[in-house]
């Protein structure tokens, strides 16, 4: 007689993490949004959080990852088309987030009645939610948003700016005149250049037209993210030196613009969004600024991208933490819920402290972008952009690895999103500045703009109050700054110290004592820690987890 298989349905299985409002379930995000000046957007973010947390949207994110983009260089008759095909789910995600205007809201004139100075914070909160759905689809949004200030520098490019700030998403491969809305990419890395932009070999020669703005580009780009964007900001060597150009995919007459896709990168993460190698053959490009000013022209785009990468990394960490807490709240081990086991609750609470600190730093940075006309906000923006990007992106892989352990073997399987997010956050740490590049940039800021560091240290000094841990951390950073000859070797210590101190002061001023006490004592105390889940035996971990839980 054949035995019936034993059913595993029912007891002990964790329900899917879906149909959860990602905004309304996140107390830390709601509070940070209000205190940093974006409270006007709360109603729209409640609606967007509901969409982002829906089972339907989460399934689209999984599908977009399961069916990565494909390269089609030629059509059936052998004509060159240089096209990347994405699964419809990827386009649906972009349509969702472009519908929320994450690619353009900050720059849209008359697009909202919100106070202008709160737009960066409000948009950052929306991007934080979108990144919890799928990191890959956020990258075209980030590049388009970041490209706007650079494009706006050149009056002749006003038609591009007009389509950039248009509402919605238009995936058609067409010339600007036929598009309802556009996405913009940013591509500057070359085979032999990397972070050294001066080694760029792509050439740009004037086309000889009366206005002198159109150039002909020949060369290559080694990493072209989102190659189906409508135009790209690129650096090339003009007769007067390294210069910045806007290079469309199509010329005004609808013909392709000599951007030849060579292959798609087989990347570790962000696989839903393509990354290509390209050759530029007689490509039209429009000069932005003047010859020789390329890196200066692109500097604002770089700043905006670093803010966005910090926000996206923070959002990815939040999604992983929420998934892990959800698992622990529903998984029974040895007769009780996993979250009721003291060691597990300590690990999760410890993770929650860094996740909230990352969010606090990112939205505090967004506020400084909103208020950049103020000298003190501008100083924070200048110094703390590389500092925030360094720390938030650096801690993300460790947090993802720990959340995978919290969930166990199922998290190592692709059906859950944690494996995907783990791969994705590594890319965010590389993009727009590795750890060493960011640390060295902070040193350059100290040399060229010492007043920025003075203002930031003064701000932090006022914020430490009578907290002994914060006072000691501030003193350690001041001591490092007093030894300029050793700064090269202590650059990472300086940058990490600034990030942790800034996060600690924000948490001390604005979060419950369980959160601020736990973060400050463990991140600035005398005990050296290498992994999560230590030195919190005295803390109110239950209070920390109630705040971080997506379902309580």
Coordinates of C-alpha atoms in Angstrom, one line a residue:
X1 CA 0.0 0.0 0.0
X2 CA 1.4 3.4 -1.0
X3 CA 1.8 5.9 1.8
X4 CA 0.5 9.4 1.3
X5 CA 3.2 12.1 1.4
X6 CA 3.4 14.0 4.7
X7 CA 1.9 17.5 4.3
X8 CA 4.0 20.5 5.4
X9 CA 1.2 23.0 4.9
X10 CA 0.0 24.9 7.9
X11 CA 1.9 25.1 11.2
X12 CA 5.4 26.7 11.2
X13 CA 5.3 28.2 7.8
X14 CA 6.0 32.0 7.6
X15 CA 3.4 33.9 5.6
X16 CA 4.7 35.9 2.6
X17 CA 6.0 39.4 3.2
X18 CA 3.5 41.3 1.1
X19 CA 0.5 43.6 1.1
X20 CA 2.2 45.7 3.8
X21 CA 2.3 49.5 3.5
X22 CA 6.0 50.2 3.4
X23 CA 5.5 53.8 4.5
X24 CA 2.8 53.5 7.2
X25 CA 4.7 50.5 8.8
X26 CA 8.0 52.5 9.1
X27 CA 7.9 54.8 12.1
X28 CA 11.5 55.9 11.6
X29 CA 10.8 57.0 8.0
X30 CA 7.6 58.9 9.0
X31 CA 9.4 60.8 11.8
X32 CA 12.5 61.6 9.7
X33 CA 10.4 62.9 6.8
X34 CA 8.6 65.3 9.1
X35 CA 11.6 66.6 11.0
X36 CA 13.7 67.2 7.9
X37 CA 11.0 69.2 6.2
X38 CA 9.2 66.8 3.9
X39 CA 6.0 66.4 5.9
X40 CA 3.9 67.9 3.2
X41 CA 4.4 64.7 1.1
X42 CA 3.0 62.3 3.8
X43 CA -0.4 61.7 2.1
X44 CA 1.2 60.8 -1.3
X45 CA 3.8 58.6 0.4
X46 CA 1.1 56.7 2.3
X47 CA -0.4 55.9 -1.1
X48 CA 2.9 55.1 -2.7
X49 CA 3.9 52.9 0.3
X50 CA 0.8 50.8 -0.2
X51 CA 1.6 50.3 -3.9
X52 CA 5.2 49.4 -3.2
X53 CA 4.3 46.9 -0.6
X54 CA 1.6 45.2 -2.6
X55 CA 1.9 41.5 -3.6
X56 CA 1.5 42.5 -7.3
X57 CA 4.4 45.0 -7.3
X58 CA 6.7 42.6 -5.4
X59 CA 5.9 39.9 -7.9
X60 CA 6.8 42.3 -10.7
X61 CA 10.1 43.0 -9.0
X62 CA 10.9 39.2 -8.8
X63 CA 9.9 38.7 -12.5
X64 CA 12.1 41.6 -13.7
X65 CA 15.0 40.0 -11.9
X66 CA 14.2 36.4 -13.2
X67 CA 14.1 37.6 -16.8
X68 CA 17.2 39.9 -17.2
X69 CA 17.6 42.2 -20.2
X70 CA 18.7 40.8 -23.6
X71 CA 20.9 42.6 -26.2
X72 CA 19.7 42.7 -29.8
X73 CA 22.3 44.4 -32.0
X74 CA 20.7 43.6 -35.4
X75 CA 17.1 43.1 -36.6
X76 CA 16.0 40.1 -38.7
X77 CA 17.3 41.7 -41.9
X78 CA 20.7 42.5 -40.5
X79 CA 20.1 46.2 -39.8
X80 CA 21.8 47.5 -36.7
X81 CA 19.3 48.5 -34.0
X82 CA 21.4 48.4 -30.8
X83 CA 18.5 47.6 -28.6
X84 CA 18.2 46.1 -25.1
X85 CA 15.0 44.3 -24.5
X86 CA 13.5 44.2 -20.9
X87 CA 10.7 42.1 -19.6
X88 CA 7.4 44.1 -19.3
X89 CA 7.7 43.8 -15.5
X90 CA 10.7 46.1 -15.6
X91 CA 8.9 48.7 -17.6
X92 CA 5.9 48.5 -15.3
X93 CA 8.2 49.2 -12.3
X94 CA 9.6 52.3 -14.1
X95 CA 6.1 53.4 -15.0
X96 CA 5.2 53.1 -11.3
X97 CA 8.1 55.2 -10.0
X98 CA 8.1 57.7 -12.9
X99 CA 4.4 58.1 -12.1
X100 CA 5.5 59.2 -8.6
X101 CA 7.9 61.6 -10.4
X102 CA 11.0 60.3 -8.7
X103 CA 13.0 61.1 -11.7
X104 CA 12.0 64.8 -11.9
X105 CA 9.9 66.1 -9.0
X106 CA 12.6 68.3 -7.5
X107 CA 13.1 70.2 -10.7
X108 CA 9.4 70.3 -12.0
X109 CA 8.2 73.9 -12.1
X110 CA 4.7 74.2 -10.9
X111 CA 4.5 70.4 -10.6
X112 CA 3.5 70.6 -7.0
X113 CA 2.4 73.1 -4.4
X114 CA 4.9 71.8 -1.9
X115 CA 7.5 74.2 -0.4
X116 CA 10.5 74.0 -2.7
X117 CA 12.9 73.5 0.2
X118 CA 11.1 70.2 1.2
X119 CA 11.3 68.6 -2.2
X120 CA 14.6 66.8 -1.9
X121 CA 13.5 65.2 1.4
X122 CA 10.1 64.2 0.1
X123 CA 11.6 62.7 -3.1
X124 CA 14.3 60.9 -1.0
X125 CA 11.5 59.3 1.0
X126 CA 9.8 58.1 -2.2
X127 CA 13.1 56.7 -3.5
X128 CA 13.6 55.0 -0.2
X129 CA 10.3 53.2 -0.8
X130 CA 11.0 52.4 -4.4
X131 CA 14.4 50.9 -3.6
X132 CA 12.6 48.4 -1.3
X133 CA 10.8 47.0 -4.4
X134 CA 13.8 46.7 -6.7
X135 CA 17.1 48.5 -6.7
X136 CA 17.8 48.1 -10.4
X137 CA 14.8 50.1 -11.7
X138 CA 15.9 53.0 -9.4
X139 CA 19.2 53.6 -11.2
X140 CA 17.7 55.3 -14.3
X141 CA 15.6 57.4 -12.0
X142 CA 18.7 58.5 -10.0
X143 CA 20.7 59.3 -13.1
X144 CA 17.9 61.3 -14.7
X145 CA 17.3 63.3 -11.5
X146 CA 21.0 63.9 -11.1
X147 CA 21.5 65.0 -14.8
X148 CA 18.9 67.8 -14.6
X149 CA 21.1 70.5 -13.0
X150 CA 23.9 69.8 -15.5
X151 CA 21.6 69.9 -18.5
X152 CA 20.0 73.1 -17.1
X153 CA 23.4 74.9 -17.4
X154 CA 23.1 75.0 -21.2
X155 CA 20.1 77.1 -22.5
X156 CA 20.2 75.3 -25.9
X157 CA 19.3 72.1 -24.1
X158 CA 16.0 73.5 -22.8
X159 CA 13.9 71.0 -24.9
X160 CA 15.7 68.1 -23.1
X161 CA 15.0 69.6 -19.7
X162 CA 11.4 70.1 -20.6
X163 CA 10.9 66.5 -21.5
X164 CA 13.0 65.4 -18.4
X165 CA 10.5 67.0 -16.0
X166 CA 7.5 65.7 -17.9
X167 CA 5.2 63.4 -16.0
X168 CA 5.3 59.7 -16.8
X169 CA 7.4 57.1 -18.6
X170 CA 7.9 56.7 -22.3
X171 CA 9.9 53.6 -23.2
X172 CA 9.8 54.1 -27.0
X173 CA 13.1 54.3 -28.9
X174 CA 12.6 57.6 -30.7
X175 CA 14.0 61.1 -31.2
X176 CA 13.4 63.8 -28.6
X177 CA 10.6 65.5 -30.7
X178 CA 8.6 62.3 -30.6
X179 CA 8.9 61.5 -26.9
X180 CA 6.5 62.5 -24.1
X181 CA 9.2 62.0 -21.4
X182 CA 12.9 61.1 -21.3
X183 CA 15.4 59.3 -19.1
X184 CA 19.0 60.4 -19.0
X185 CA 22.1 58.2 -18.3
X186 CA 25.5 59.1 -17.1
X187 CA 28.6 57.2 -18.4
X188 CA 32.2 58.2 -17.9
X189 CA 34.3 55.1 -17.2
X190 CA 36.6 53.8 -19.9
X191 CA 38.8 50.7 -20.1
X192 CA 42.0 52.4 -19.1
X193 CA 40.6 55.3 -17.1
X194 CA 38.4 54.1 -14.2
X195 CA 38.2 56.8 -11.6
X196 CA 41.0 58.7 -13.3
X197 CA 39.0 60.9 -15.6
X198 CA 42.1 62.6 -17.0
X199 CA 42.9 59.3 -18.7
X200 CA 39.8 59.5 -20.8
X201 CA 40.6 58.8 -24.5
X202 CA 37.3 59.4 -26.2
X203 CA 37.7 62.4 -28.5
X204 CA 35.3 65.2 -29.3
X205 CA 35.9 67.5 -32.3
X206 CA 33.8 70.6 -33.1
X207 CA 31.3 70.0 -35.9
X208 CA 32.0 73.5 -37.3
X209 CA 28.6 74.9 -36.8
X210 CA 28.0 78.6 -36.1
X211 CA 26.9 78.2 -32.5
X212 CA 29.9 75.9 -31.8
X213 CA 27.9 73.6 -29.4
X214 CA 27.7 70.4 -31.5
X215 CA 30.7 68.1 -31.5
X216 CA 31.5 64.7 -33.0
X217 CA 32.5 62.0 -30.5
X218 CA 34.6 58.9 -31.3
X219 CA 35.7 56.5 -28.6
X220 CA 34.1 54.1 -26.1
X221 CA 32.6 53.8 -22.7
X222 CA 33.3 50.7 -20.6
X223 CA 30.2 51.0 -18.3
X224 CA 26.9 52.4 -19.7
X225 CA 24.1 51.9 -17.2
X226 CA 20.6 51.9 -18.5
X227 CA 21.6 51.9 -22.2
X228 CA 18.0 52.4 -23.3
X229 CA 18.0 55.9 -21.8
X230 CA 17.3 58.7 -24.3
X231 CA 20.6 60.5 -23.9
X232 CA 23.8 60.3 -21.8
X233 CA 26.1 62.7 -20.1
X234 CA 29.6 61.8 -21.1
X235 CA 33.1 63.1 -20.7
X236 CA 35.4 63.4 -23.8
X237 CA 38.7 65.1 -24.7
X238 CA 37.9 68.2 -26.7
X239 CA 40.7 70.4 -28.1
X240 CA 40.5 72.5 -24.9
X241 CA 40.6 69.6 -22.5
X242 CA 38.2 67.2 -20.8
X243 CA 34.6 68.4 -21.5
X244 CA 31.1 67.3 -20.8
X245 CA 28.6 66.4 -23.5
X246 CA 25.0 65.4 -23.8
X247 CA 24.9 62.5 -26.3
X248 CA 21.4 61.5 -27.5
X249 CA 20.6 57.9 -28.7
X250 CA 18.8 59.4 -31.7
X251 CA 19.5 62.4 -33.9
X252 CA 16.8 64.9 -34.5
X253 CA 15.9 63.2 -37.8
X254 CA 15.3 59.9 -36.0
X255 CA 18.4 58.2 -37.2
X256 CA 20.6 56.3 -34.6
X257 CA 23.4 58.4 -33.2
X258 CA 26.4 56.1 -33.5
X259 CA 26.2 54.6 -30.1
X260 CA 27.0 51.0 -30.8
X261 CA 26.4 48.5 -28.1
X262 CA 29.1 45.8 -27.9
X263 CA 27.8 43.5 -25.1
X264 CA 26.0 43.6 -21.8
X265 CA 28.0 43.2 -18.6
X266 CA 27.4 39.9 -16.7
X267 CA 27.2 41.8 -13.4
X268 CA 27.1 40.5 -9.9
X269 CA 23.9 42.5 -9.0
X270 CA 21.4 45.0 -10.3
X271 CA 20.6 42.5 -13.0
X272 CA 17.1 43.8 -13.8
X273 CA 18.8 46.9 -15.3
X274 CA 21.2 46.5 -18.1
X275 CA 24.8 47.7 -18.2
X276 CA 26.6 47.8 -21.5
X277 CA 29.9 48.4 -23.2
X278 CA 29.6 50.8 -26.1
X279 CA 31.6 52.3 -29.0
X280 CA 31.0 55.9 -30.1
X281 CA 31.3 56.2 -33.8
X282 CA 30.8 59.7 -35.2
X283 CA 28.2 60.4 -32.5
X284 CA 26.7 63.9 -32.1
X285 CA 27.2 65.4 -28.7
X286 CA 26.3 68.8 -27.4
X287 CA 28.9 70.7 -25.3
X288 CA 27.7 71.7 -21.8
X289 CA 29.7 74.6 -20.3
X290 CA 33.1 75.2 -21.9
X291 CA 35.9 73.0 -23.1
X292 CA 38.1 71.8 -20.3
X293 CA 35.4 72.2 -17.6
X294 CA 34.0 68.7 -17.9
X295 CA 34.6 67.6 -14.3
X296 CA 33.4 70.9 -12.9
X297 CA 30.3 70.8 -15.0
X298 CA 29.5 67.2 -13.8
X299 CA 30.2 67.9 -10.2
X300 CA 26.6 68.7 -9.2
X301 CA 25.4 65.5 -11.0
X302 CA 27.9 63.5 -9.0
X303 CA 26.7 65.1 -5.7
X304 CA 23.1 64.3 -6.5
X305 CA 23.9 60.8 -7.4
X306 CA 25.8 60.2 -4.2
X307 CA 22.8 61.4 -2.2
X308 CA 20.6 59.0 -4.1
X309 CA 22.9 56.1 -3.7
X310 CA 22.9 56.7 0.1
X311 CA 19.1 56.7 0.1
X312 CA 18.8 53.6 -2.1
X313 CA 21.3 51.7 0.1
X314 CA 19.3 52.7 3.2
X315 CA 16.1 51.6 1.6
X316 CA 17.6 48.2 0.6
X317 CA 18.7 47.7 4.2
X318 CA 15.3 48.6 5.5
X319 CA 13.7 46.0 3.2
X320 CA 16.1 43.3 4.4
X321 CA 15.6 44.2 8.0
X322 CA 11.8 44.2 7.6
X323 CA 11.9 40.8 5.9
X324 CA 14.1 39.4 8.7
X325 CA 11.9 40.7 11.5
X326 CA 8.8 39.5 9.7
X327 CA 10.3 36.0 9.6
X328 CA 11.3 36.1 13.2
X329 CA 7.8 37.2 14.3
X330 CA 6.2 34.3 12.5
X331 CA 8.7 31.4 12.8
X332 CA 8.4 29.1 15.7
X333 CA 11.6 27.5 17.0
X334 CA 11.8 25.3 20.1
X335 CA 8.3 26.1 21.1
X336 CA 8.4 29.9 20.8
X337 CA 8.6 32.6 18.2
X338 CA 12.1 33.1 16.9
X339 CA 12.0 36.8 17.9
X340 CA 11.3 35.8 21.5
X341 CA 14.7 34.1 21.7
X342 CA 17.0 36.7 23.4
X343 CA 20.0 36.1 21.1
X344 CA 18.0 36.6 17.9
X345 CA 16.2 39.6 19.3
X346 CA 19.6 41.2 20.2
X347 CA 20.9 40.6 16.6
X348 CA 17.8 42.1 15.0
X349 CA 17.7 45.1 17.3
X350 CA 21.4 45.7 16.6
X351 CA 20.7 45.7 12.9
X352 CA 17.8 48.0 13.4
X353 CA 20.0 50.6 15.0
X354 CA 22.3 50.9 11.9
X355 CA 19.3 50.8 9.5
X356 CA 17.7 53.8 11.3
X357 CA 21.0 55.6 11.5
X358 CA 21.5 55.2 7.8
X359 CA 18.0 56.6 7.1
X360 CA 18.6 59.5 9.5
X361 CA 21.9 60.4 7.8
X362 CA 20.4 60.1 4.3
X363 CA 17.4 62.4 5.0
X364 CA 19.5 64.8 7.0
X365 CA 21.7 65.1 3.9
X366 CA 18.7 65.6 1.7
X367 CA 17.6 68.5 3.8
X368 CA 21.0 70.1 3.2
X369 CA 20.4 69.8 -0.5
X370 CA 17.0 71.6 -0.1
X371 CA 18.7 74.4 1.8
X372 CA 21.9 74.7 -0.1
X373 CA 21.6 78.5 -0.3
X374 CA 22.3 78.7 3.4
X375 CA 26.0 78.7 4.1
X376 CA 25.8 76.2 7.0
X377 CA 23.6 73.8 5.0
X378 CA 26.0 74.1 2.1
X379 CA 28.9 73.2 4.3
X380 CA 27.1 70.1 5.6
X381 CA 26.2 69.2 2.0
X382 CA 29.8 69.6 0.7
X383 CA 31.5 67.5 3.4
X384 CA 28.8 65.1 4.5
X385 CA 27.8 63.9 1.0
X386 CA 30.9 61.7 0.6
X387 CA 30.9 60.9 4.3
X388 CA 27.3 59.7 4.2
X389 CA 27.7 57.8 0.9
X390 CA 30.8 56.1 2.4
X391 CA 29.3 54.9 5.6
X392 CA 25.8 54.0 4.4
X393 CA 27.0 52.0 1.4
X394 CA 29.8 50.4 3.4
X395 CA 27.6 48.9 6.1
X396 CA 24.9 47.6 3.7
X397 CA 26.6 44.3 2.6
X398 CA 27.2 43.4 6.2
X399 CA 23.6 44.1 7.2
X400 CA 22.3 42.0 4.2
X401 CA 24.6 39.1 5.1
X402 CA 23.3 39.1 8.7
X403 CA 19.7 39.3 7.7
X404 CA 20.2 36.3 5.4
X405 CA 21.5 34.4 8.5
X406 CA 18.5 35.5 10.5
X407 CA 16.1 34.0 7.9
X408 CA 18.2 31.0 7.3
X409 CA 18.5 28.8 4.2
X410 CA 15.4 30.2 2.5
X411 CA 17.1 33.5 2.2
X412 CA 19.9 31.9 0.2
X413 CA 17.3 30.9 -2.4
X414 CA 16.2 33.3 -5.1
X415 CA 12.5 33.2 -4.3
X416 CA 13.1 35.5 -1.4
X417 CA 14.5 38.9 -2.3
X418 CA 17.4 38.9 0.2
X419 CA 20.0 37.2 -2.1
X420 CA 19.1 39.8 -4.8
X421 CA 19.4 42.7 -2.5
X422 CA 22.7 41.4 -1.1
X423 CA 24.2 41.5 -4.7
X424 CA 22.6 44.9 -5.4
X425 CA 24.1 46.7 -2.5
X426 CA 27.6 45.8 -3.5
X427 CA 27.1 47.7 -6.7
X428 CA 25.9 50.8 -4.9
X429 CA 29.1 50.8 -2.9
X430 CA 31.2 50.9 -6.1
X431 CA 29.2 53.4 -8.0
X432 CA 30.2 57.1 -7.8
X433 CA 33.1 56.5 -5.5
X434 CA 34.6 53.5 -3.8
X435 CA 35.5 53.8 -0.1
X436 CA 39.0 55.0 -0.8
X437 CA 37.9 57.5 -3.4
X438 CA 35.4 59.0 -1.0
X439 CA 37.9 59.1 1.8
X440 CA 40.4 60.9 -0.4
X441 CA 37.7 63.4 -1.5
X442 CA 37.1 64.3 2.1
X443 CA 40.8 65.0 2.5
X444 CA 40.7 67.2 -0.6
X445 CA 37.7 69.1 0.9
X446 CA 39.6 69.7 4.1
X447 CA 42.5 71.1 2.1
X448 CA 40.5 73.3 -0.3
X449 CA 37.5 74.2 1.8
X450 CA 38.6 74.0 5.5
X451 CA 35.7 76.2 6.5
X452 CA 33.2 73.4 5.6
X453 CA 34.9 71.1 8.1
X454 CA 34.9 73.9 10.7
X455 CA 31.2 74.5 10.3
X456 CA 30.3 70.8 10.4
X457 CA 32.5 70.2 13.5
X458 CA 30.8 73.2 15.2
X459 CA 27.4 71.9 14.4
X460 CA 28.3 68.5 15.8
X461 CA 29.9 70.0 18.8
X462 CA 26.7 71.8 19.6
X463 CA 24.7 68.6 19.1
X464 CA 26.7 66.4 21.5
X465 CA 25.2 68.0 24.6
X466 CA 26.4 66.4 27.8
X467 CA 26.5 62.9 26.3
X468 CA 29.9 61.5 27.3
X469 CA 30.1 59.1 24.4
X470 CA 29.3 61.8 21.9
X471 CA 31.8 64.2 23.5
X472 CA 34.5 61.6 23.3
X473 CA 33.8 60.8 19.7
X474 CA 33.9 64.5 18.8
X475 CA 37.2 64.9 20.6
X476 CA 38.7 62.0 18.7
X477 CA 37.7 63.5 15.3
X478 CA 39.1 66.9 16.4
X479 CA 42.4 65.2 17.3
X480 CA 42.6 63.5 13.9
X481 CA 42.0 66.9 12.2
X482 CA 44.8 68.4 14.2
X483 CA 47.4 66.0 12.7
X484 CA 47.3 66.8 9.0
X485 CA 50.5 64.9 8.2
X486 CA 48.8 61.6 9.2
X487 CA 45.5 62.2 7.5
X488 CA 46.2 60.1 4.5
X489 CA 46.5 57.0 6.6
X490 CA 43.6 57.9 8.9
X491 CA 41.2 59.1 6.2
X492 CA 38.9 56.1 6.7
X493 CA 38.9 56.5 10.4
X494 CA 38.0 60.2 10.0
X495 CA 35.2 59.6 7.5
X496 CA 33.6 56.7 9.5
X497 CA 34.0 58.7 12.7
X498 CA 32.2 61.7 11.2
X499 CA 29.3 59.5 9.9
X500 CA 28.8 57.7 13.2
X501 CA 29.0 60.9 15.3
X502 CA 26.5 62.7 13.0
X503 CA 24.1 59.7 13.1
X504 CA 24.5 59.6 16.9
X505 CA 23.6 63.2 17.4
X506 CA 20.5 62.9 15.2
X507 CA 19.3 59.8 17.0
X508 CA 20.0 61.4 20.4
X509 CA 17.9 64.4 19.5
X510 CA 15.0 62.8 17.8
X511 CA 14.5 59.1 18.6
X512 CA 13.4 57.1 21.6
X513 CA 16.1 56.5 24.2
X514 CA 16.2 52.8 23.5
X515 CA 17.4 53.6 20.0
X516 CA 19.8 56.4 20.7
X517 CA 21.3 54.8 23.8
X518 CA 21.8 51.5 22.0
X519 CA 23.4 53.1 19.0
X520 CA 25.7 55.5 20.8
X521 CA 26.9 53.1 23.5
X522 CA 27.7 50.3 21.0
X523 CA 29.1 52.4 18.2
X524 CA 31.1 54.8 20.3
X525 CA 31.9 52.9 23.4
X526 CA 35.2 51.2 24.3
X527 CA 34.3 47.7 23.2
X528 CA 35.5 46.6 19.8
X529 CA 32.8 44.7 17.8
X530 CA 33.3 42.8 14.5
X531 CA 29.8 41.4 14.1
X532 CA 26.2 42.2 15.0
X533 CA 24.3 41.0 18.2
X534 CA 26.8 42.0 20.9
X535 CA 26.9 44.3 23.9
X536 CA 23.2 45.0 23.9
X537 CA 22.3 42.7 26.8
X538 CA 21.4 45.8 28.9
X539 CA 19.3 47.5 26.2
X540 CA 15.6 47.6 25.7
X541 CA 15.7 45.4 22.5
X542 CA 11.9 44.9 22.7
X543 CA 11.3 48.6 22.3
X544 CA 13.8 48.8 19.4
X545 CA 12.1 45.9 17.6
X546 CA 8.6 47.3 18.1
X547 CA 9.8 50.5 16.4
X548 CA 11.4 48.6 13.5
X549 CA 8.8 45.9 13.0
X550 CA 6.8 46.2 9.7
X551 CA 3.7 44.6 11.2
X552 CA 3.4 45.7 14.8

